[in-house]
């Protein structure tokens, strides 16, 4: 019996393990998934989680519920020693231990790329996981509550200022959705005027949304600015100490909420703690059939996919191109990896990964979106409906599809829930204080 170990339970890892369960007989393989989180995050829903359009738990897919025949190990892989066919696992509790395997599937995913900018580590929050999206939403709602009790001035202005750093898809979608939520909140906060809201999107390049062409990208900028946002292109964040934002243009302002979405970096276990081959970016060197290695020199027993793998893009006209790290590719690579590994176990030849993009679609708030497929560009309500339709079909399991649709329908009739649960971050405060105000 083959021992198959999947490192990472994200998009590619979840779909690889799910596919292997369906294709391999119990007598053929023993499956194990190692991940610190007991769920797969459906990341395209995170911007809507920040806006309260989707419940946080509906953007998470339980590994244990869907992977019936797979052993789920709650921990982080800190080292991959492929020469000895073993990994080192660090659990949340207890000492580290080794896991041995015959075949390894490395789908550890990427991590948020950070820079040594003063104040970022202390003040900013990412938007890669469900808990981060929930915290962003709760912080905005809490800021509205606190600002409504203050007189106009610097403290109130800071609470109503939001800064996103990074103009990629996740940054722009999160920024636009949070702006949509803040605008909708004004109806419930008559003490706060629209002019007091200050939303800043900071992008180091001269354009946002690199996945779309220049003209649609400029349309998104104009759309955001018409809604009152400030889009800073060709601008870098210099400092964020104590929430005081300093930009490379010389502009300065205080911001109570700073969200960092400035791209991804290679997962440390792949970049620094494995004997598997990696490229100059710290990504796994992967063949078109998703086996680790090169065409001339494959690595036996090792497979890779998703954001931590440099997968050849056979659909690109550019020689040597690699697939971009997005959900579209990770989803399809995970499914193909399951088919290829099954074929390998049964003595058949794996197939190469070839996917022609379906286009790019982004949500920009309730009723607003953009879609591009080659030269076809759709904006506004239709693009927003296409975004919702695509992702409700793509999210795993009918159970999740139904739950998400139910939330959307409820919000359509009754609006979004505007209750902040920031207090759950400190659940003992009420018990400890006994009702006294906490300093």
Coordinates of C-alpha atoms in Angstrom, one line a residue:
X1 CA 0.0 0.0 0.0
X2 CA 1.3 3.4 -1.0
X3 CA 1.6 6.1 1.7
X4 CA 0.7 9.4 0.1
X5 CA 1.3 12.5 2.1
X6 CA -0.2 15.9 1.1
X7 CA 1.5 18.9 2.6
X8 CA -1.0 21.7 2.8
X9 CA -4.8 21.5 2.7
X10 CA -5.5 24.6 0.6
X11 CA -7.0 24.7 -2.9
X12 CA -4.6 22.3 -4.6
X13 CA -4.0 20.1 -1.6
X14 CA -7.7 19.7 -0.8
X15 CA -8.7 18.9 -4.4
X16 CA -5.8 16.5 -4.8
X17 CA -6.7 14.6 -1.6
X18 CA -10.4 14.7 -2.5
X19 CA -9.7 13.3 -6.0
X20 CA -7.3 10.6 -4.7
X21 CA -10.0 9.4 -2.3
X22 CA -12.5 9.1 -5.1
X23 CA -10.1 7.4 -7.5
X24 CA -7.9 5.1 -5.4
X25 CA -9.2 2.1 -3.6
X26 CA -8.6 1.9 0.2
X27 CA -6.2 -1.1 -0.5
X28 CA -4.2 1.0 -2.9
X29 CA -3.1 4.0 -0.8
X30 CA -3.1 5.4 2.7
X31 CA -3.8 9.2 2.5
X32 CA -2.6 11.9 5.0
X33 CA -3.0 15.6 4.8
X34 CA -1.0 17.9 7.1
X35 CA -2.2 21.5 7.6
X36 CA -2.3 23.8 10.6
X37 CA -5.9 24.7 9.9
X38 CA -8.7 22.0 9.8
X39 CA -10.3 23.7 6.8
X40 CA -9.6 24.8 3.2
X41 CA -10.2 28.5 2.7
X42 CA -12.2 29.5 -0.4
X43 CA -10.2 32.7 -0.8
X44 CA -12.3 34.3 -3.6
X45 CA -15.0 34.7 -0.9
X46 CA -12.7 36.6 1.6
X47 CA -13.6 40.1 0.2
X48 CA -17.3 39.3 0.7
X49 CA -16.5 38.1 4.2
X50 CA -14.9 41.4 5.0
X51 CA -18.1 43.1 3.7
X52 CA -20.5 40.9 5.6
X53 CA -22.0 39.5 2.4
X54 CA -20.9 35.9 3.3
X55 CA -20.7 34.3 6.7
X56 CA -17.0 33.5 7.6
X57 CA -17.6 29.8 8.2
X58 CA -19.2 29.5 4.7
X59 CA -15.8 30.5 3.2
X60 CA -14.2 27.6 4.9
X61 CA -14.5 24.0 3.8
X62 CA -14.0 21.4 6.6
X63 CA -11.2 18.9 5.7
X64 CA -12.5 16.2 8.1
X65 CA -16.1 16.5 6.8
X66 CA -15.1 16.0 3.1
X67 CA -12.0 13.8 3.3
X68 CA -13.6 10.7 4.8
X69 CA -10.7 8.3 4.2
X70 CA -7.8 10.7 4.8
X71 CA -5.9 11.1 8.0
X72 CA -5.9 14.8 8.9
X73 CA -2.9 15.9 10.9
X74 CA -3.2 19.4 12.6
X75 CA 0.2 20.8 12.4
X76 CA 2.8 22.6 10.2
X77 CA 5.4 20.8 8.1
X78 CA 8.8 22.4 9.1
X79 CA 11.1 20.2 7.0
X80 CA 10.8 18.0 3.9
X81 CA 13.7 15.4 3.7
X82 CA 12.8 13.7 0.5
X83 CA 16.0 11.7 0.4
X84 CA 14.7 9.9 3.5
X85 CA 11.1 10.1 2.5
X86 CA 10.1 11.9 5.7
X87 CA 8.8 15.2 6.9
X88 CA 9.0 16.9 10.3
X89 CA 5.6 18.1 11.7
X90 CA 5.2 20.7 14.4
X91 CA 1.7 20.3 16.0
X92 CA -0.1 23.1 17.8
X93 CA 0.5 21.1 21.1
X94 CA 3.3 18.7 22.0
X95 CA 6.7 17.9 20.5
X96 CA 7.6 17.7 16.8
X97 CA 7.4 14.3 15.2
X98 CA 8.3 12.6 11.8
X99 CA 5.9 11.3 9.2
X100 CA 7.2 8.9 6.6
X101 CA 5.8 8.5 3.1
X102 CA 6.2 6.9 -0.3
X103 CA 4.7 9.7 -2.4
X104 CA 4.6 13.4 -1.4
X105 CA 2.3 16.0 -2.8
X106 CA 3.6 19.5 -1.9
X107 CA 0.8 22.0 -2.0
X108 CA 1.8 24.2 0.9
X109 CA 0.7 27.4 -0.8
X110 CA 2.2 30.9 -0.7
X111 CA 2.4 33.3 2.3
X112 CA 1.8 37.0 2.4
X113 CA 4.9 38.9 1.1
X114 CA 6.1 41.5 3.6
X115 CA 8.7 44.2 3.5
X116 CA 10.6 45.8 6.4
X117 CA 8.5 48.9 6.5
X118 CA 8.4 50.5 10.0
X119 CA 5.1 49.9 11.7
X120 CA 3.7 47.2 9.3
X121 CA 4.4 44.3 11.6
X122 CA 2.7 46.1 14.5
X123 CA -0.2 47.8 12.7
X124 CA -1.2 45.9 9.5
X125 CA -3.4 42.9 9.0
X126 CA -3.3 40.6 6.0
X127 CA -6.2 39.2 4.0
X128 CA -5.3 35.6 3.2
X129 CA -7.3 33.7 5.8
X130 CA -10.8 33.7 7.1
X131 CA -9.9 35.1 10.6
X132 CA -8.2 38.1 8.9
X133 CA -11.2 38.9 6.8
X134 CA -13.4 38.7 9.9
X135 CA -11.1 40.9 11.9
X136 CA -11.1 43.5 9.1
X137 CA -14.9 43.7 9.1
X138 CA -15.1 43.8 12.9
X139 CA -12.5 46.6 13.1
X140 CA -14.4 48.7 10.6
X141 CA -17.7 48.2 12.5
X142 CA -16.0 48.9 15.8
X143 CA -14.4 52.1 14.4
X144 CA -17.9 53.3 13.3
X145 CA -19.2 52.7 16.8
X146 CA -16.3 54.6 18.5
X147 CA -16.3 57.4 16.0
X148 CA -20.0 58.1 16.4
X149 CA -19.4 58.9 20.1
X150 CA -16.5 61.3 19.4
X151 CA -16.6 65.0 18.4
X152 CA -15.0 65.8 15.0
X153 CA -11.3 65.9 15.3
X154 CA -8.1 63.8 14.7
X155 CA -9.2 60.8 16.7
X156 CA -12.5 60.5 14.9
X157 CA -10.8 61.1 11.5
X158 CA -8.3 58.3 12.2
X159 CA -11.1 55.8 13.1
X160 CA -12.8 56.6 9.7
X161 CA -9.7 56.2 7.6
X162 CA -8.9 52.8 6.0
X163 CA -5.7 52.0 4.0
X164 CA -5.1 49.1 1.7
X165 CA -1.6 48.4 0.5
X166 CA -1.5 46.4 -2.8
X167 CA -3.5 46.7 -5.9
X168 CA -3.8 43.1 -7.0
X169 CA -7.1 41.2 -7.2
X170 CA -7.4 40.5 -3.5
X171 CA -6.5 44.0 -2.5
X172 CA -8.8 45.7 -4.9
X173 CA -11.7 43.4 -4.2
X174 CA -11.3 43.7 -0.5
X175 CA -10.9 47.5 -0.7
X176 CA -14.0 47.9 -2.9
X177 CA -16.1 45.6 -0.8
X178 CA -15.1 47.3 2.5
X179 CA -15.9 50.7 0.9
X180 CA -19.3 49.4 -0.1
X181 CA -19.9 48.2 3.5
X182 CA -18.8 51.6 4.9
X183 CA -21.0 53.5 2.6
X184 CA -24.0 51.3 3.5
X185 CA -23.3 51.8 7.2
X186 CA -23.9 55.6 6.9
X187 CA -27.6 54.9 6.9
X188 CA -27.3 53.5 10.4
X189 CA -24.9 56.1 11.7
X190 CA -26.5 59.6 11.1
X191 CA -23.8 61.1 13.3
X192 CA -21.2 60.3 10.5
X193 CA -21.2 62.0 7.1
X194 CA -20.0 60.6 3.8
X195 CA -17.2 63.3 3.7
X196 CA -15.7 61.9 6.8
X197 CA -14.9 58.5 5.3
X198 CA -11.4 58.3 3.9
X199 CA -10.4 55.2 2.0
X200 CA -6.9 54.9 0.5
X201 CA -5.6 52.3 -1.9
X202 CA -1.8 52.3 -2.3
X203 CA -0.1 50.6 -5.3
X204 CA 3.6 50.8 -6.1
X205 CA 3.0 50.2 -9.8
X206 CA 1.4 52.6 -12.3
X207 CA -1.8 50.5 -12.5
X208 CA -4.0 48.1 -10.5
X209 CA -5.4 44.6 -11.4
X210 CA -2.4 43.2 -13.4
X211 CA -4.7 40.3 -14.5
X212 CA -6.7 42.7 -16.8
X213 CA -5.6 45.0 -19.5
X214 CA -4.9 48.7 -19.1
X215 CA -8.3 50.1 -20.1
X216 CA -10.4 48.0 -17.7
X217 CA -7.9 48.7 -15.0
X218 CA -8.3 52.5 -15.5
X219 CA -12.1 52.0 -15.4
X220 CA -11.8 50.4 -12.0
X221 CA -9.7 53.3 -10.7
X222 CA -12.3 55.8 -12.0
X223 CA -15.1 53.8 -10.5
X224 CA -13.4 53.7 -7.1
X225 CA -12.6 57.5 -7.2
X226 CA -16.2 58.3 -8.1
X227 CA -17.2 56.5 -5.0
X228 CA -14.9 58.7 -2.9
X229 CA -11.8 56.6 -2.7
X230 CA -8.2 57.8 -3.0
X231 CA -6.1 55.6 -5.3
X232 CA -2.4 56.2 -5.0
X233 CA -0.6 54.8 -8.1
X234 CA 3.2 54.7 -8.4
X235 CA 3.3 55.2 -4.6
X236 CA 5.0 53.2 -1.9
X237 CA 4.3 53.0 1.8
X238 CA 7.2 54.4 3.8
X239 CA 6.0 54.0 7.3
X240 CA 2.9 53.1 9.4
X241 CA 4.2 53.5 12.9
X242 CA 1.3 53.9 15.4
X243 CA -1.1 54.0 12.4
X244 CA 0.5 57.2 11.0
X245 CA 0.8 56.5 7.3
X246 CA 3.6 58.1 5.3
X247 CA 3.7 57.7 1.5
X248 CA 6.5 58.1 -0.9
X249 CA 4.7 61.1 -2.4
X250 CA 5.0 62.9 0.9
X251 CA 1.4 62.6 1.8
X252 CA 0.7 61.7 5.5
X253 CA -2.4 60.7 7.4
X254 CA -3.6 58.6 10.4
X255 CA -5.4 55.3 9.7
X256 CA -7.0 53.0 12.2
X257 CA -7.2 50.1 9.8
X258 CA -4.3 49.1 7.5
X259 CA -4.6 46.1 5.3
X260 CA -1.6 44.6 3.7
X261 CA -2.3 42.8 0.4
X262 CA 1.0 43.4 -1.5
X263 CA 1.5 40.1 -3.1
X264 CA 2.6 36.6 -2.2
X265 CA 6.0 35.0 -1.3
X266 CA 7.2 31.4 -1.4
X267 CA 6.2 29.2 1.5
X268 CA 9.2 29.0 3.9
X269 CA 9.1 25.2 4.1
X270 CA 9.5 25.1 0.3
X271 CA 11.9 28.0 0.0
X272 CA 14.2 27.1 2.9
X273 CA 13.6 23.7 4.4
X274 CA 13.5 21.0 1.7
X275 CA 16.0 19.1 -0.5
X276 CA 13.5 19.2 -3.4
X277 CA 14.6 21.4 -6.3
X278 CA 13.5 25.0 -6.2
X279 CA 13.9 27.9 -8.7
X280 CA 15.3 31.4 -8.2
X281 CA 11.9 32.6 -6.6
X282 CA 11.9 29.8 -4.1
X283 CA 9.2 27.8 -5.9
X284 CA 9.2 24.1 -6.5
X285 CA 10.6 23.1 -9.9
X286 CA 7.6 21.2 -11.5
X287 CA 7.1 19.5 -14.8
X288 CA 4.0 19.9 -16.9
X289 CA 2.6 16.6 -15.5
X290 CA 3.0 18.1 -12.0
X291 CA 5.9 15.8 -11.0
X292 CA 8.7 17.6 -9.2
X293 CA 11.8 18.0 -11.3
X294 CA 12.6 18.7 -15.0
X295 CA 11.6 16.8 -18.1
X296 CA 15.1 15.3 -18.2
X297 CA 15.4 14.7 -14.5
X298 CA 12.2 14.0 -12.6
X299 CA 12.3 13.5 -8.9
X300 CA 10.7 10.1 -8.1
X301 CA 7.9 10.1 -5.5
X302 CA 7.4 13.9 -5.5
X303 CA 4.6 16.0 -6.9
X304 CA 3.7 19.7 -6.6
X305 CA 0.9 22.2 -7.5
X306 CA -0.6 25.5 -6.5
X307 CA 1.0 28.7 -5.4
X308 CA 4.2 27.1 -4.2
X309 CA 5.0 25.4 -7.6
X310 CA 6.4 26.8 -10.8
X311 CA 4.1 24.9 -13.2
X312 CA 4.9 25.3 -16.9
X313 CA 2.1 27.2 -18.7
X314 CA 1.6 25.3 -21.9
X315 CA -1.3 27.6 -22.9
X316 CA 1.0 30.6 -23.0
X317 CA 2.7 31.7 -26.3
X318 CA 5.7 32.9 -24.2
X319 CA 8.4 30.3 -24.0
X320 CA 9.2 29.3 -20.4
X321 CA 6.1 30.9 -19.0
X322 CA 4.7 29.6 -15.7
X323 CA 1.1 29.6 -14.5
X324 CA 0.1 32.5 -12.4
X325 CA -0.7 31.8 -8.7
X326 CA -4.5 32.0 -8.6
X327 CA -7.5 29.9 -7.6
X328 CA -8.3 29.0 -11.2
X329 CA -5.0 27.2 -11.6
X330 CA -4.7 25.7 -8.1
X331 CA -8.2 24.1 -8.4
X332 CA -7.5 22.5 -11.7
X333 CA -3.9 21.5 -10.9
X334 CA -5.1 19.8 -7.7
X335 CA -7.7 17.8 -9.7
X336 CA -5.2 16.8 -12.4
X337 CA -2.6 15.9 -9.8
X338 CA -5.1 13.4 -8.3
X339 CA -5.7 11.8 -11.8
X340 CA -1.9 11.8 -12.6
X341 CA -0.9 10.3 -9.2
X342 CA -3.6 7.6 -9.6
X343 CA -2.3 6.9 -13.1
X344 CA 1.2 6.6 -11.8
X345 CA 0.2 4.2 -9.0
X346 CA -1.5 2.0 -11.6
X347 CA 1.4 2.1 -14.0
X348 CA -0.1 4.5 -16.5
X349 CA 1.4 7.7 -18.0
X350 CA 0.4 11.1 -16.3
X351 CA -0.9 13.8 -18.5
X352 CA 0.4 17.4 -18.8
X353 CA -1.4 20.3 -17.3
X354 CA -3.0 22.6 -19.9
X355 CA -5.6 25.2 -19.1
X356 CA -6.8 28.1 -21.2
X357 CA -7.9 30.9 -18.9
X358 CA -11.6 31.5 -18.5
X359 CA -11.0 35.2 -18.0
X360 CA -10.8 37.4 -14.9
X361 CA -13.7 38.5 -12.8
X362 CA -13.8 40.7 -9.7
X363 CA -16.4 42.0 -7.3
X364 CA -16.2 45.7 -6.5
X365 CA -19.1 45.9 -4.0
X366 CA -22.8 45.2 -4.1
X367 CA -24.0 45.4 -7.7
X368 CA -20.6 46.3 -9.1
X369 CA -18.0 44.2 -10.8
X370 CA -15.7 43.7 -13.8
X371 CA -15.1 40.8 -16.1
X372 CA -12.6 40.4 -18.9
X373 CA -12.0 37.5 -21.4
X374 CA -9.5 38.5 -24.0
X375 CA -11.0 41.6 -25.7
X376 CA -14.5 41.1 -24.1
X377 CA -15.0 43.5 -21.1
X378 CA -18.2 43.6 -19.0
X379 CA -18.6 46.0 -16.1
X380 CA -21.3 46.8 -13.6
X381 CA -24.2 44.7 -12.4
X382 CA -23.9 41.9 -15.0
X383 CA -20.2 41.4 -14.2
X384 CA -21.1 41.3 -10.5
X385 CA -23.7 38.6 -11.2
X386 CA -21.2 36.6 -13.2
X387 CA -18.8 36.8 -10.3
X388 CA -21.3 35.4 -7.9
X389 CA -22.5 32.8 -10.3
X390 CA -19.1 31.5 -11.1
X391 CA -18.0 31.2 -7.5
X392 CA -21.1 29.6 -6.2
X393 CA -20.6 26.9 -8.8
X394 CA -16.9 26.7 -8.0
X395 CA -17.1 26.4 -4.2
X396 CA -16.8 22.7 -3.1
X397 CA -19.8 20.7 -2.1
X398 CA -23.6 21.3 -2.6
X399 CA -23.8 22.0 1.2
X400 CA -21.6 25.0 0.8
X401 CA -23.3 26.2 -2.4
X402 CA -26.7 26.1 -0.7
X403 CA -25.5 27.9 2.4
X404 CA -23.9 30.7 0.4
X405 CA -26.9 31.2 -1.8
X406 CA -29.1 31.3 1.3
X407 CA -27.0 34.1 2.9
X408 CA -27.0 36.1 -0.4
X409 CA -30.8 35.8 -0.6
X410 CA -31.2 36.8 3.0
X411 CA -29.0 39.9 2.5
X412 CA -30.9 40.8 -0.6
X413 CA -34.1 41.1 1.5
X414 CA -32.8 42.3 4.9
X415 CA -29.4 43.8 4.2
X416 CA -26.0 42.9 5.6
X417 CA -25.6 42.2 9.3
X418 CA -23.7 45.1 10.9
X419 CA -22.9 43.6 14.3
X420 CA -19.2 43.7 15.3
X421 CA -17.9 40.7 17.2
X422 CA -14.5 42.1 17.9
X423 CA -15.0 41.3 21.5
X424 CA -14.5 37.6 20.8
X425 CA -10.8 38.3 20.5
X426 CA -10.8 38.9 24.2
X427 CA -13.6 36.6 25.5
X428 CA -12.6 36.8 29.2
X429 CA -12.7 40.6 29.5
X430 CA -16.4 40.7 30.6
X431 CA -15.8 37.9 33.2
X432 CA -12.6 39.5 34.5
X433 CA -13.9 43.0 34.8
X434 CA -17.2 42.0 36.4
X435 CA -19.0 44.8 34.4
X436 CA -16.5 47.6 35.3
X437 CA -15.2 49.5 32.3
X438 CA -11.8 48.2 31.2
X439 CA -9.1 50.8 31.0

